[in-house]
Amino acid sequence: MNITVAGTGMTKFGELWAASPRCLAGIAVSAAIKDSEIEKKSIQGIFVANMLSGMLGMQGHLGALFAEELGLSGIPAYTVEGACASGGLAVHAGIMSILSGQYDTVLVLGVEKMTDHKPELVSSALMGAGSNEERLAGATFPGLYAILARSHMEKYGTTEQQLASVAVKNHFHASLNPLAQFSHPITIEQVMRSSCVADPLRLLDCSPVTDGAAAIILTKQNKKSSVHIIASQIATDSLGLAGRKSLTELVATKQASAQAFVQAGVERKDIDLAEVHDCFTIAEILAIEDMGFGKKGEVGTLMEQGAYTLGTAERIVVNSSGGLKGCGHPIGATGVKQIVEITNQLRGVCGKRQVKNAKVGLAHNVGGSGATAVVHILRK
Amino acid sequence: MNITVAGTGMTKFGELWAASPRCLAGIAVSAAIKDSEIEKKSIQGIFVANMLSGMLGMQGHLGALFAEELGLSGIPAYTVEGACASGGLAVHAGIMSILSGQYDTVLVLGVEKMTDHKPELVSSALMGAGSNEERLAGATFPGLYAILARSHMEKYGTTEQQLASVAVKNHFHASLNPLAQFSHPITIEQVMRSSCVADPLRLLDCSPVTDGAAAIILTKQNKKSSVHIIASQIATDSLGLAGRKSLTELVATKQASAQAFVQAGVERKDIDLAEVHDCFTIAEILAIEDMGFGKKGEVGTLMEQGAYTLGTAERIVVNSSGGLKGCGHPIGATGVKQIVEITNQLRGVCGKRQVKNAKVGLAHNVGGSGATAVVHILRK
């Protein structure tokens, strides 16, 4: 597989009260098209990633909506949804459409507007990613990930401080990313003192509610100097935690990443940086372990030692963008933003947060409490 | 393009109070797998078409949900949405995934549960397919299609009787289809006497609210005796009617069908039967005209004369299943059901409603008031 990422664009992530979804999409797509140096009229397909527009705003049919809004009416367009993995899934669908021979050049747009709605409504809508049984039981995603965190702590001795160190790292990285939601570094103590959301997860263990959009232009044109996607794999698992064999690993992540390494023909040691799905701090530890960038049960300790932090990382920098925790998590946009970050890192244009000599990167996007996982591998 | 439809399955369409979406999906998929004679474990990808589950039931993430429910957990799966065209779009996405080389065999599942909810809520959720301006103006889909009908009547002299003749034909066809929602034939007089919903459209000009599921197994294995999809094209148009240049044609339908004929290498005269998107009677007349199976402005008269009716059709039978009007319109399932019907017609297994010597068929699925159109061409 060899798909060129011709251009990337994203809005600032954050509480963007003044911006509509259309406005956010316009900013991200204009930036991606400009960056690609490809003419807008070359775009032959549009893949929109979004989860909440229908549930919160009663607006579906986003393919045709954004095609029109972007001045691309007529172009084939549709929405791809798989909860918080929608962005990665839309990238996958875009890639498939090019490999099929149907299109040469496509636009993938992830967009989500979350802060216009009451937090209770957003929380309730997000539970659309979970199982009916979990909703009936009154569970929320912090609660579900708290179960995963507690299981990991009991089995492997992972500590609350180790969880907190994920948030500290990602806020540090975000402080170097001008488009991130949070520009302030935080300390372990601040995380530990923040209010408890779902024991053992505290406020600063949780990714925020965010508005934002991210866009990429994919093409089959093979420019040698560009960044290429060399693997794109999806896997699924039981929707609810009750259906899982283990609460200390996410099987879909293991499966999708294993298949991606085979498809890309690269090994774990070849990966220089990864954007992983840290919707909660425990999720990043699970992701790193399940993809084999650290031994199961040992990543908490490694995290505390700075093994995945810019400047002190030995093998691999994780979430140089700030991740979902620091950069923000506008659901449908997140998986697309991960590709934006990896592409720009491989191009060497990330300024203060640049990972030196980055040649191969990985993006890992999760839906729900792990029921969908999407893994992409990129190479320059 | 040459993708084999290896198996088809669908539930009865109707007001299925006792069946959950999971139950409906299970019935349709089991039937499709059995019909395909392909082992369930050969399925490598699942494409789910649905519009309303999130808006009406707060359940998203249907890819992983149905993968688990169908005993296929682990398999890549996601949801495709483009309003009432979701089914056709999911078929398209499934085809792309096979042509890309990623998968050999995939399942496309369309499912919708509409009758569990208050009609006002369903009507409101369906307006998620339209533009924000239309929603703010208080428009509903019967109202939007009434505007298209009135425009057609004024420009071409199309009559209410001619519109009614579409419903009469489709109820006649549905009466021959044991899985259709409506088993009773109706008369022009009954349509004309039914209550006015949005002038000039009456109750019997409108497709019903329906529960149902449809599934197909697609594979790259080329069995000579099977039915093959030889074209799959999407086009989009302005989301709202206000953005259109004409109110007497749907440009997306024209564009998608024109491209499909080129891709398939067949001409309009080669088509023996078509399933077209008759959400309202005027929609079928527009579809037939816009795809070139009758001259613009003349199809109303032809319809009255039985030119598209089983038994009296000269060139082409339209909506042998009963269409959306007679067979029912469970949103996400409709576009998949169209492929089920065309496939079974080309196999010659449609019993009383069999179109004689059918060799090439077309499926036409529309989202909203015409903002998305998907056209597939199938050949045996």
mmCIF file of C-alpha atoms in Angstrom, chain A residues 4-246:
data_model
loop_
_atom_site.group_PDB
_atom_site.id
_atom_site.type_symbol
_atom_site.label_atom_id
_atom_site.label_comp_id
_atom_site.label_asym_id
_atom_site.label_seq_id
_atom_site.Cartn_x
_atom_site.Cartn_y
_atom_site.Cartn_z
ATOM 1 C CA THR A 4 0.381 9.948 -0.586
ATOM 2 C CA VAL A 5 -0.744 12.449 2.048
ATOM 3 C CA ALA A 6 -0.643 15.465 -0.231
ATOM 4 C CA GLY A 7 -1.890 18.053 2.222
ATOM 5 C CA THR A 8 -2.963 18.562 5.815
ATOM 6 C CA GLY A 9 -4.965 21.205 7.638
ATOM 7 C CA MET A 10 -6.630 21.691 10.982
ATOM 8 C CA THR A 11 -8.292 24.362 13.077
ATOM 9 C CA LYS A 12 -7.169 25.277 16.527
ATOM 10 C CA PHE A 13 -8.789 22.781 18.889
ATOM 11 C CA GLY A 14 -10.703 24.181 21.831
ATOM 12 C CA GLU A 15 -13.907 25.794 23.049
ATOM 13 C CA LEU A 16 -14.640 27.630 19.824
ATOM 14 C CA TRP A 17 -17.913 29.342 20.684
ATOM 15 C CA ALA A 18 -17.864 31.598 17.661
ATOM 16 C CA ALA A 19 -17.291 28.895 15.033
ATOM 17 C CA SER A 20 -19.954 26.712 13.402
ATOM 18 C CA PRO A 21 -19.153 23.219 12.103
ATOM 19 C CA ARG A 22 -19.235 24.670 8.574
ATOM 20 C CA CYS A 23 -16.763 27.351 9.567
ATOM 21 C CA LEU A 24 -14.435 24.800 11.202
ATOM 22 C CA ALA A 25 -14.609 22.526 8.155
ATOM 23 C CA GLY A 26 -13.885 25.433 5.825
ATOM 24 C CA ILE A 27 -10.752 26.449 7.739
ATOM 25 C CA ALA A 28 -9.343 22.905 7.903
ATOM 26 C CA VAL A 29 -10.106 22.046 4.285
ATOM 27 C CA SER A 30 -8.802 25.339 2.864
ATOM 28 C CA ALA A 31 -5.558 24.801 4.750
ATOM 29 C CA ALA A 32 -5.268 21.206 3.499
ATOM 30 C CA ILE A 33 -5.913 22.162 -0.108
ATOM 31 C CA LYS A 34 -3.436 25.060 0.046
ATOM 32 C CA ASP A 35 -0.853 22.794 1.654
ATOM 33 C CA SER A 36 -1.377 20.081 -0.970
ATOM 34 C CA GLU A 37 -0.732 22.347 -3.958
ATOM 35 C CA ILE A 38 -3.439 20.247 -5.612
ATOM 36 C CA GLU A 39 -6.273 22.103 -7.292
ATOM 37 C CA LYS A 40 -9.588 21.894 -5.473
ATOM 38 C CA LYS A 41 -11.270 20.633 -8.621
ATOM 39 C CA SER A 42 -9.018 17.541 -8.551
ATOM 40 C CA ILE A 43 -10.873 16.260 -5.474
ATOM 41 C CA GLN A 44 -13.057 13.322 -6.552
ATOM 42 C CA GLY A 45 -14.458 12.061 -3.260
ATOM 43 C CA ILE A 46 -15.158 13.389 0.241
ATOM 44 C CA PHE A 47 -15.184 11.247 3.398
ATOM 45 C CA VAL A 48 -16.638 12.961 6.452
ATOM 46 C CA ALA A 49 -15.931 11.710 9.980
ATOM 47 C CA ASN A 50 -18.443 12.756 12.624
ATOM 48 C CA MET A 51 -20.223 11.125 15.525
ATOM 49 C CA LEU A 52 -22.497 13.637 17.260
ATOM 50 C CA SER A 53 -24.042 15.963 14.666
ATOM 51 C CA GLY A 54 -27.191 13.879 14.386
ATOM 52 C CA MET A 55 -27.602 13.111 18.077
ATOM 53 C CA LEU A 56 -26.848 16.625 19.350
ATOM 54 C CA GLY A 57 -27.889 18.808 16.435
ATOM 55 C CA MET A 58 -30.306 16.628 14.432
ATOM 56 C CA GLN A 59 -28.176 17.248 11.325
ATOM 57 C CA GLY A 60 -27.254 14.153 9.306
ATOM 58 C CA HIS A 61 -26.304 13.875 5.616
ATOM 59 C CA LEU A 62 -22.979 15.641 6.226
ATOM 60 C CA GLY A 63 -21.406 14.349 3.003
ATOM 61 C CA ALA A 64 -23.634 16.402 0.730
ATOM 62 C CA LEU A 65 -23.734 19.236 3.286
ATOM 63 C CA PHE A 66 -19.966 19.732 3.362
ATOM 64 C CA ALA A 67 -19.560 19.065 -0.377
ATOM 65 C CA GLU A 68 -21.902 22.006 -0.959
ATOM 66 C CA GLU A 69 -20.388 24.174 1.769
ATOM 67 C CA LEU A 70 -16.864 23.648 0.425
ATOM 68 C CA GLY A 71 -17.852 24.487 -3.143
ATOM 69 C CA LEU A 72 -17.525 20.852 -4.190
ATOM 70 C CA SER A 73 -21.209 20.058 -4.760
ATOM 71 C CA GLY A 74 -21.587 17.165 -7.152
ATOM 72 C CA ILE A 75 -18.594 15.285 -5.756
ATOM 73 C CA PRO A 76 -19.326 11.861 -4.179
ATOM 74 C CA ALA A 77 -19.443 12.291 -0.403
ATOM 75 C CA TYR A 78 -20.659 10.434 2.652
ATOM 76 C CA THR A 79 -20.244 10.115 6.413
ATOM 77 C CA VAL A 80 -18.288 7.368 8.144
ATOM 78 C CA GLU A 81 -19.057 6.664 11.805
ATOM 79 C CA GLY A 82 -17.514 4.392 14.399
ATOM 80 C CA ALA A 83 -17.763 6.499 17.567
ATOM 81 C CA CYS A 84 -14.424 8.108 18.549
ATOM 82 C CA ALA A 85 -12.694 6.083 15.812
ATOM 83 C CA SER A 86 -14.737 7.809 13.087
ATOM 84 C CA GLY A 87 -11.734 9.865 11.939
ATOM 85 C CA GLY A 88 -9.448 6.881 11.452
ATOM 86 C CA LEU A 89 -12.246 4.956 9.766
ATOM 87 C CA ALA A 90 -12.881 7.804 7.306
ATOM 88 C CA VAL A 91 -9.167 7.884 6.460
ATOM 89 C CA HIS A 92 -9.386 4.134 5.863
ATOM 90 C CA ALA A 93 -12.443 4.535 3.616
ATOM 91 C CA GLY A 94 -10.689 7.273 1.646
ATOM 92 C CA ILE A 95 -7.652 5.055 1.144
ATOM 93 C CA MET A 96 -9.833 2.144 -0.028
ATOM 94 C CA SER A 97 -11.543 4.389 -2.592
ATOM 95 C CA ILE A 98 -8.174 5.312 -4.114
ATOM 96 C CA LEU A 99 -6.744 1.782 -4.050
ATOM 97 C CA SER A 100 -9.946 0.576 -5.753
ATOM 98 C CA GLY A 101 -9.129 2.724 -8.756
ATOM 99 C CA GLN A 102 -12.383 4.692 -8.421
ATOM 100 C CA TYR A 103 -10.756 7.974 -7.406
ATOM 101 C CA ASP A 104 -7.261 9.471 -7.741
ATOM 102 C CA THR A 105 -7.535 12.185 -5.117
ATOM 103 C CA VAL A 106 -9.882 12.472 -2.128
ATOM 104 C CA LEU A 107 -10.539 14.694 0.866
ATOM 105 C CA VAL A 108 -10.978 13.271 4.367
ATOM 106 C CA LEU A 109 -12.610 15.712 6.779
ATOM 107 C CA GLY A 110 -13.138 15.121 10.482
ATOM 108 C CA VAL A 111 -15.285 17.640 12.305
ATOM 109 C CA GLU A 112 -17.065 17.859 15.645
ATOM 110 C CA LYS A 113 -18.814 20.673 17.508
ATOM 111 C CA MET A 114 -19.307 19.683 21.134
ATOM 112 C CA THR A 115 -19.335 22.801 23.298
ATOM 113 C CA ASP A 116 -22.631 24.214 21.993
ATOM 114 C CA HIS A 117 -24.554 21.635 23.992
ATOM 115 C CA LYS A 118 -25.221 20.967 27.662
ATOM 116 C CA PRO A 119 -22.502 18.721 29.154
ATOM 117 C CA GLU A 120 -25.145 16.201 30.286
ATOM 118 C CA LEU A 121 -26.385 15.889 26.715
ATOM 119 C CA VAL A 122 -22.855 15.478 25.340
ATOM 120 C CA SER A 123 -22.080 12.833 27.952
ATOM 121 C CA SER A 124 -25.301 11.025 27.133
ATOM 122 C CA ALA A 125 -24.654 11.174 23.388
ATOM 123 C CA LEU A 126 -21.114 9.875 23.826
ATOM 124 C CA MET A 127 -22.579 6.795 25.517
ATOM 125 C CA GLY A 128 -23.949 6.014 22.049
ATOM 126 C CA ALA A 129 -20.500 4.475 21.579
ATOM 127 C CA GLY A 130 -21.128 1.964 24.342
ATOM 128 C CA SER A 131 -23.468 -0.948 24.797
ATOM 129 C CA ASN A 132 -27.140 -0.674 25.680
ATOM 130 C CA GLU A 133 -26.483 -2.583 28.878
ATOM 131 C CA GLU A 134 -23.839 -0.054 29.906
ATOM 132 C CA ARG A 135 -26.227 2.821 29.232
ATOM 133 C CA LEU A 136 -29.013 1.149 31.210
ATOM 134 C CA ALA A 137 -26.580 0.638 34.085
ATOM 135 C CA GLY A 138 -25.891 4.379 34.091
ATOM 136 C CA ALA A 139 -22.252 3.998 33.059
ATOM 137 C CA THR A 140 -20.308 6.840 31.469
ATOM 138 C CA PHE A 141 -17.013 6.625 29.588
ATOM 139 C CA PRO A 142 -14.940 7.894 32.532
ATOM 140 C CA GLY A 143 -16.582 5.096 34.524
ATOM 141 C CA LEU A 144 -15.807 2.440 31.932
ATOM 142 C CA TYR A 145 -12.181 3.513 31.598
ATOM 143 C CA ALA A 146 -11.952 3.676 35.403
ATOM 144 C CA ILE A 147 -12.781 -0.043 35.422
ATOM 145 C CA LEU A 148 -9.944 -0.641 32.941
ATOM 146 C CA ALA A 149 -7.608 1.509 35.048
ATOM 147 C CA ARG A 150 -8.497 -0.244 38.301
ATOM 148 C CA SER A 151 -8.020 -3.662 36.672
ATOM 149 C CA HIS A 152 -4.598 -2.606 35.378
ATOM 150 C CA MET A 153 -3.586 -1.259 38.786
ATOM 151 C CA GLU A 154 -4.655 -4.444 40.554
ATOM 152 C CA LYS A 155 -2.984 -6.791 38.098
ATOM 153 C CA TYR A 156 0.242 -4.893 37.430
ATOM 154 C CA GLY A 157 0.641 -2.453 40.305
ATOM 155 C CA THR A 158 0.198 0.554 38.033
ATOM 156 C CA THR A 159 -0.151 3.670 40.212
ATOM 157 C CA GLU A 160 -2.234 6.829 40.073
ATOM 158 C CA GLN A 161 1.018 8.780 39.752
ATOM 159 C CA GLN A 162 1.925 6.750 36.680
ATOM 160 C CA LEU A 163 -1.461 7.511 35.132
ATOM 161 C CA ALA A 164 -0.923 11.172 35.963
ATOM 162 C CA SER A 165 2.447 11.110 34.210
ATOM 163 C CA VAL A 166 0.630 10.475 30.907
ATOM 164 C CA ALA A 167 -1.354 13.693 31.366
ATOM 165 C CA VAL A 168 1.777 15.610 32.379
ATOM 166 C CA LYS A 169 3.627 14.437 29.250
ATOM 167 C CA ASN A 170 0.729 15.251 26.958
ATOM 168 C CA HIS A 171 0.172 18.711 28.422
ATOM 169 C CA PHE A 172 3.909 19.346 27.996
ATOM 170 C CA HIS A 173 3.700 18.339 24.332
ATOM 171 C CA ALA A 174 0.508 20.384 23.898
ATOM 172 C CA SER A 175 2.273 23.435 25.328
ATOM 173 C CA LEU A 176 4.557 23.232 22.272
ATOM 174 C CA ASN A 177 1.615 22.933 19.835
ATOM 175 C CA PRO A 178 0.000 26.278 18.982
ATOM 176 C CA LEU A 179 -3.198 24.535 17.785
ATOM 177 C CA ALA A 180 -3.711 22.529 20.995
ATOM 178 C CA GLN A 181 -6.606 23.192 23.367
ATOM 179 C CA PHE A 182 -4.332 23.421 26.423
ATOM 180 C CA SER A 183 -1.196 25.539 26.358
ATOM 181 C CA HIS A 184 -0.277 25.121 30.039
ATOM 182 C CA PRO A 185 2.045 22.398 31.324
ATOM 183 C CA ILE A 186 0.798 20.597 34.441
ATOM 184 C CA THR A 187 2.457 18.680 37.263
ATOM 185 C CA ILE A 188 1.851 15.256 38.778
ATOM 186 C CA GLU A 189 0.671 17.039 41.920
ATOM 187 C CA GLN A 190 -1.881 19.070 39.979
ATOM 188 C CA VAL A 191 -3.306 15.908 38.404
ATOM 189 C CA MET A 192 -3.411 14.155 41.778
ATOM 190 C CA ARG A 193 -5.165 17.115 43.385
ATOM 191 C CA SER A 194 -7.745 17.518 40.612
ATOM 192 C CA SER A 195 -11.250 16.382 41.445
ATOM 193 C CA CYS A 196 -12.107 12.714 41.139
ATOM 194 C CA VAL A 197 -14.341 11.968 38.140
ATOM 195 C CA ALA A 198 -14.519 8.177 38.346
ATOM 196 C CA ASP A 199 -12.109 6.620 40.800
ATOM 197 C CA PRO A 200 -9.149 6.300 40.091
ATOM 198 C CA LEU A 201 -9.519 8.762 37.187
ATOM 199 C CA ARG A 202 -9.347 12.459 38.079
ATOM 200 C CA LEU A 203 -10.338 15.460 36.010
ATOM 201 C CA LEU A 204 -6.843 15.802 34.571
ATOM 202 C CA ASP A 205 -6.786 12.107 33.602
ATOM 203 C CA CYS A 206 -9.639 12.812 31.157
ATOM 204 C CA SER A 207 -9.518 14.302 27.662
ATOM 205 C CA PRO A 208 -11.622 17.454 27.340
ATOM 206 C CA VAL A 209 -14.766 18.344 25.400
ATOM 207 C CA THR A 210 -13.554 20.073 22.254
ATOM 208 C CA ASP A 211 -14.598 21.759 19.021
ATOM 209 C CA GLY A 212 -12.413 21.329 15.966
ATOM 210 C CA ALA A 213 -11.826 20.046 12.476
ATOM 211 C CA ALA A 214 -8.954 18.356 10.672
ATOM 212 C CA ALA A 215 -8.568 17.541 6.991
ATOM 213 C CA ILE A 216 -6.178 15.662 4.744
ATOM 214 C CA ILE A 217 -5.867 15.308 0.978
ATOM 215 C CA LEU A 218 -4.963 11.783 -0.105
ATOM 216 C CA THR A 219 -3.783 10.950 -3.600
ATOM 217 C CA LYS A 220 -2.310 8.077 -5.556
ATOM 218 C CA GLN A 221 0.238 10.426 -7.101
ATOM 219 C CA ASN A 222 3.526 9.199 -5.767
ATOM 220 C CA LYS A 223 5.784 12.154 -4.977
ATOM 221 C CA LYS A 224 9.058 10.889 -3.612
ATOM 222 C CA SER A 225 9.481 13.717 -1.134
ATOM 223 C CA SER A 226 6.019 13.271 0.366
ATOM 224 C CA VAL A 227 4.659 11.312 3.284
ATOM 225 C CA HIS A 228 2.953 8.030 2.435
ATOM 226 C CA ILE A 229 0.441 5.843 4.244
ATOM 227 C CA ILE A 230 1.772 2.298 4.045
ATOM 228 C CA ALA A 231 -0.766 0.479 6.231
ATOM 229 C CA SER A 232 -4.418 0.938 7.195
ATOM 230 C CA GLN A 233 -6.105 -1.659 9.373
ATOM 231 C CA ILE A 234 -9.318 -1.900 11.398
ATOM 232 C CA ALA A 235 -10.394 -4.401 14.049
ATOM 233 C CA THR A 236 -13.415 -4.676 16.321
ATOM 234 C CA ASP A 237 -14.223 -6.177 19.704
ATOM 235 C CA SER A 238 -17.211 -6.586 21.993
ATOM 236 C CA LEU A 239 -19.056 -3.245 22.331
ATOM 237 C CA GLY A 240 -19.363 -3.477 26.099
ATOM 238 C CA LEU A 241 -16.709 -4.330 28.682
ATOM 239 C CA ALA A 242 -18.814 -7.257 29.890
ATOM 240 C CA GLY A 243 -18.129 -9.108 26.643
ATOM 241 C CA ARG A 244 -14.336 -8.905 26.909
ATOM 242 C CA LYS A 245 -12.061 -11.721 27.996
ATOM 243 C CA SER A 246 -9.605 -9.316 29.602
#
